[in-house]
Amino acid sequence: NEMTKLLVSLPPLGLHLRKESSLLDLIETRLNPQQVLLDSTIINHNNINNQVEPILKKASKLNASLIKIGSWQRVAVHEEDVVTKCYFGKKKLVWEILERGLKSKIEIHWECIMGMRVSLQKNQPGILQLE
């Protein structure tokens, strides 16, 4: 759609965002309403805490073909060489890079993310940019 292309092509506005806990809670509620339901279940029913806790700790996992930070980059040769994980319970993104049998991790907590852009095009790999 033309409007989407126009909006994506515009430069950043340079606005400053204060990430207060109420804003982060609102964003989390909008992005993951089931998580909020699980949190309230834990608060209201402490006896089921042990049953729900493993769900909160489980990460969403995506294989990535490339990670690039400034001029540094790693390209995945095999499917598991670069893996992105999102931990909703811990509120962080993790990249795991496997190189010569050694695994390195890069962790970014949600409150450290100032901006995010996702580019998706048909029949192309998706791109996630963080600021």
PDB file of C-alpha atoms in Angstrom:
ATOM      1  CA  ASN A   1       0.000   0.000   0.000  1.00  0.00           C
ATOM      2  CA  GLU A   2       1.338   3.443  -0.918  1.00  0.00           C
ATOM      3  CA  MET A   3       0.678   5.031   2.472  1.00  0.00           C
ATOM      4  CA  THR A   4       2.708   2.321   4.226  1.00  0.00           C
ATOM      5  CA  LYS A   5       5.610   2.831   1.810  1.00  0.00           C
ATOM      6  CA  LEU A   6       5.496   6.581   2.405  1.00  0.00           C
ATOM      7  CA  LEU A   7       5.447   6.216   6.202  1.00  0.00           C
ATOM      8  CA  VAL A   8       8.321   3.703   6.198  1.00  0.00           C
ATOM      9  CA  SER A   9      10.441   5.937   3.948  1.00  0.00           C
ATOM     10  CA  LEU A  10      10.144   9.005   6.214  1.00  0.00           C
ATOM     11  CA  PRO A  11      13.122   9.821   8.474  1.00  0.00           C
ATOM     12  CA  PRO A  12      12.744   9.435  12.253  1.00  0.00           C
ATOM     13  CA  LEU A  13      11.054  12.380  13.963  1.00  0.00           C
ATOM     14  CA  GLY A  14      13.655  12.647  16.714  1.00  0.00           C
ATOM     15  CA  LEU A  15      11.048  12.532  19.474  1.00  0.00           C
ATOM     16  CA  HIS A  16      12.140  11.319  22.900  1.00  0.00           C
ATOM     17  CA  LEU A  17      10.094   8.614  24.593  1.00  0.00           C
ATOM     18  CA  ARG A  18      10.132   8.176  28.341  1.00  0.00           C
ATOM     19  CA  LYS A  19       9.626   4.515  29.073  1.00  0.00           C
ATOM     20  CA  GLU A  20       7.664   4.507  32.302  1.00  0.00           C
ATOM     21  CA  SER A  21       6.378   1.277  33.788  1.00  0.00           C
ATOM     22  CA  SER A  22       2.758   2.200  32.965  1.00  0.00           C
ATOM     23  CA  LEU A  23       3.633   2.596  29.269  1.00  0.00           C
ATOM     24  CA  LEU A  24       5.554  -0.695  29.223  1.00  0.00           C
ATOM     25  CA  ASP A  25       2.607  -2.429  30.931  1.00  0.00           C
ATOM     26  CA  LEU A  26       0.178  -0.974  28.374  1.00  0.00           C
ATOM     27  CA  ILE A  27       2.353  -2.109  25.455  1.00  0.00           C
ATOM     28  CA  GLU A  28       2.703  -5.568  26.952  1.00  0.00           C
ATOM     29  CA  THR A  29      -1.073  -5.783  27.461  1.00  0.00           C
ATOM     30  CA  ARG A  30      -1.701  -4.879  23.812  1.00  0.00           C
ATOM     31  CA  LEU A  31       0.975  -7.188  22.403  1.00  0.00           C
ATOM     32  CA  ASN A  32       0.378 -10.175  24.640  1.00  0.00           C
ATOM     33  CA  PRO A  33      -3.074 -10.205  26.304  1.00  0.00           C
ATOM     34  CA  GLN A  34      -2.698 -13.888  27.262  1.00  0.00           C
ATOM     35  CA  GLN A  35       0.446 -13.051  29.254  1.00  0.00           C
ATOM     36  CA  VAL A  36      -1.505 -10.505  31.302  1.00  0.00           C
ATOM     37  CA  LEU A  37      -4.182 -13.121  31.938  1.00  0.00           C
ATOM     38  CA  LEU A  38      -1.494 -15.544  33.127  1.00  0.00           C
ATOM     39  CA  ASP A  39       0.024 -12.884  35.402  1.00  0.00           C
ATOM     40  CA  SER A  40      -3.341 -12.138  37.022  1.00  0.00           C
ATOM     41  CA  THR A  41      -3.979 -15.857  37.440  1.00  0.00           C
ATOM     42  CA  ILE A  42      -0.680 -16.200  39.297  1.00  0.00           C
ATOM     43  CA  ILE A  43      -1.509 -13.275  41.582  1.00  0.00           C
ATOM     44  CA  ASN A  44      -5.050 -14.457  42.337  1.00  0.00           C
ATOM     45  CA  HIS A  45      -4.292 -18.161  42.616  1.00  0.00           C
ATOM     46  CA  ASN A  46      -0.880 -18.682  44.183  1.00  0.00           C
ATOM     47  CA  ASN A  47      -1.453 -22.434  44.358  1.00  0.00           C
ATOM     48  CA  ILE A  48      -1.199 -22.776  40.552  1.00  0.00           C
ATOM     49  CA  ASN A  49       2.001 -20.733  40.310  1.00  0.00           C
ATOM     50  CA  ASN A  50       4.111 -23.836  39.718  1.00  0.00           C
ATOM     51  CA  GLN A  51       1.890 -24.896  36.798  1.00  0.00           C
ATOM     52  CA  VAL A  52       1.961 -21.540  34.983  1.00  0.00           C
ATOM     53  CA  GLU A  53       5.595 -20.569  35.630  1.00  0.00           C
ATOM     54  CA  PRO A  54       7.159 -22.895  32.984  1.00  0.00           C
ATOM     55  CA  ILE A  55       4.961 -21.269  30.297  1.00  0.00           C
ATOM     56  CA  LEU A  56       6.263 -17.806  31.238  1.00  0.00           C
ATOM     57  CA  LYS A  57       9.902 -18.919  31.058  1.00  0.00           C
ATOM     58  CA  LYS A  58       9.615 -20.553  27.645  1.00  0.00           C
ATOM     59  CA  ALA A  59      11.129 -18.522  24.801  1.00  0.00           C
ATOM     60  CA  SER A  60       9.768 -17.903  21.327  1.00  0.00           C
ATOM     61  CA  LYS A  61      12.561 -18.993  18.992  1.00  0.00           C
ATOM     62  CA  LEU A  62      13.370 -17.904  15.430  1.00  0.00           C
ATOM     63  CA  ASN A  63      16.315 -18.949  13.305  1.00  0.00           C
ATOM     64  CA  ALA A  64      18.059 -15.960  11.750  1.00  0.00           C
ATOM     65  CA  SER A  65      20.257 -15.842   8.672  1.00  0.00           C
ATOM     66  CA  LEU A  66      22.266 -12.779   9.763  1.00  0.00           C
ATOM     67  CA  ILE A  67      22.918 -10.540  12.742  1.00  0.00           C
ATOM     68  CA  LYS A  68      24.518  -7.143  12.124  1.00  0.00           C
ATOM     69  CA  ILE A  69      25.574  -4.561  14.705  1.00  0.00           C
ATOM     70  CA  GLY A  70      27.272  -1.545  13.164  1.00  0.00           C
ATOM     71  CA  SER A  71      29.994  -2.927  10.896  1.00  0.00           C
ATOM     72  CA  TRP A  72      30.197  -6.273  12.781  1.00  0.00           C
ATOM     73  CA  GLN A  73      28.100  -9.139  11.445  1.00  0.00           C
ATOM     74  CA  ARG A  74      27.707 -12.908  11.576  1.00  0.00           C
ATOM     75  CA  VAL A  75      26.091 -14.872   8.764  1.00  0.00           C
ATOM     76  CA  ALA A  76      24.500 -18.233   9.560  1.00  0.00           C
ATOM     77  CA  VAL A  77      25.989 -21.113   7.585  1.00  0.00           C
ATOM     78  CA  HIS A  78      23.743 -23.676   9.285  1.00  0.00           C
ATOM     79  CA  GLU A  79      20.179 -23.236  10.541  1.00  0.00           C
ATOM     80  CA  GLU A  80      21.142 -23.043  14.246  1.00  0.00           C
ATOM     81  CA  ASP A  81      24.176 -20.718  13.820  1.00  0.00           C
ATOM     82  CA  VAL A  82      22.186 -17.552  14.612  1.00  0.00           C
ATOM     83  CA  VAL A  83      19.044 -17.900  16.720  1.00  0.00           C
ATOM     84  CA  THR A  84      16.806 -15.139  18.061  1.00  0.00           C
ATOM     85  CA  LYS A  85      14.782 -15.780  21.200  1.00  0.00           C
ATOM     86  CA  CYS A  86      12.126 -13.617  22.817  1.00  0.00           C
ATOM     87  CA  TYR A  87      11.605 -14.208  26.540  1.00  0.00           C
ATOM     88  CA  PHE A  88       8.253 -12.640  27.429  1.00  0.00           C
ATOM     89  CA  GLY A  89       8.529 -13.513  31.130  1.00  0.00           C
ATOM     90  CA  LYS A  90      12.007 -11.971  31.422  1.00  0.00           C
ATOM     91  CA  LYS A  91      11.186  -9.140  28.989  1.00  0.00           C
ATOM     92  CA  LYS A  92      14.276  -9.512  26.840  1.00  0.00           C
ATOM     93  CA  LEU A  93      15.484 -10.439  23.362  1.00  0.00           C
ATOM     94  CA  VAL A  94      18.437 -12.817  23.054  1.00  0.00           C
ATOM     95  CA  TRP A  95      20.583 -13.655  20.049  1.00  0.00           C
ATOM     96  CA  GLU A  96      22.590 -16.860  20.259  1.00  0.00           C
ATOM     97  CA  ILE A  97      25.535 -17.121  17.869  1.00  0.00           C
ATOM     98  CA  LEU A  98      27.166 -20.524  17.389  1.00  0.00           C
ATOM     99  CA  GLU A  99      30.696 -20.288  16.006  1.00  0.00           C
ATOM    100  CA  ARG A 100      33.266 -23.110  15.944  1.00  0.00           C
ATOM    101  CA  GLY A 101      31.285 -25.047  18.548  1.00  0.00           C
ATOM    102  CA  LEU A 102      31.085 -22.128  21.011  1.00  0.00           C
ATOM    103  CA  LYS A 103      27.838 -20.319  21.754  1.00  0.00           C
ATOM    104  CA  SER A 104      27.824 -16.578  22.446  1.00  0.00           C
ATOM    105  CA  LYS A 105      24.794 -14.595  23.575  1.00  0.00           C
ATOM    106  CA  ILE A 106      23.709 -11.011  23.106  1.00  0.00           C
ATOM    107  CA  GLU A 107      20.884  -9.960  25.445  1.00  0.00           C
ATOM    108  CA  ILE A 108      18.799  -6.807  25.203  1.00  0.00           C
ATOM    109  CA  HIS A 109      16.243  -5.986  27.886  1.00  0.00           C
ATOM    110  CA  TRP A 110      13.012  -4.457  26.622  1.00  0.00           C
ATOM    111  CA  GLU A 111      13.495  -1.220  28.558  1.00  0.00           C
ATOM    112  CA  CYS A 112      16.787  -0.662  26.652  1.00  0.00           C
ATOM    113  CA  ILE A 113      15.022  -0.719  23.266  1.00  0.00           C
ATOM    114  CA  MET A 114      14.281   2.813  22.092  1.00  0.00           C
ATOM    115  CA  GLY A 115      12.816   1.957  18.692  1.00  0.00           C
ATOM    116  CA  MET A 116      11.911  -1.024  16.573  1.00  0.00           C
ATOM    117  CA  ARG A 117      11.214  -1.445  12.870  1.00  0.00           C
ATOM    118  CA  VAL A 118      10.128  -4.611  11.089  1.00  0.00           C
ATOM    119  CA  SER A 119      10.363  -4.974   7.312  1.00  0.00           C
ATOM    120  CA  LEU A 120       8.434  -7.809   5.705  1.00  0.00           C
ATOM    121  CA  GLN A 121       8.299  -8.369   1.967  1.00  0.00           C
ATOM    122  CA  LYS A 122       6.765 -11.253   0.098  1.00  0.00           C
ATOM    123  CA  ASN A 123       9.231 -14.112  -0.586  1.00  0.00           C
ATOM    124  CA  GLN A 124      12.042 -12.234   1.227  1.00  0.00           C
ATOM    125  CA  PRO A 125      13.545 -12.735   4.684  1.00  0.00           C
ATOM    126  CA  GLY A 126      12.142 -10.376   7.312  1.00  0.00           C
ATOM    127  CA  ILE A 127      14.308  -7.674   8.857  1.00  0.00           C
ATOM    128  CA  LEU A 128      14.133  -6.532  12.486  1.00  0.00           C
ATOM    129  CA  GLN A 129      15.933  -3.279  13.324  1.00  0.00           C
ATOM    130  CA  LEU A 130      16.406  -2.141  16.925  1.00  0.00           C
ATOM    131  CA  GLU A 131      17.565   1.197  18.255  1.00  0.00           C
TER     132      GLU A 131
END
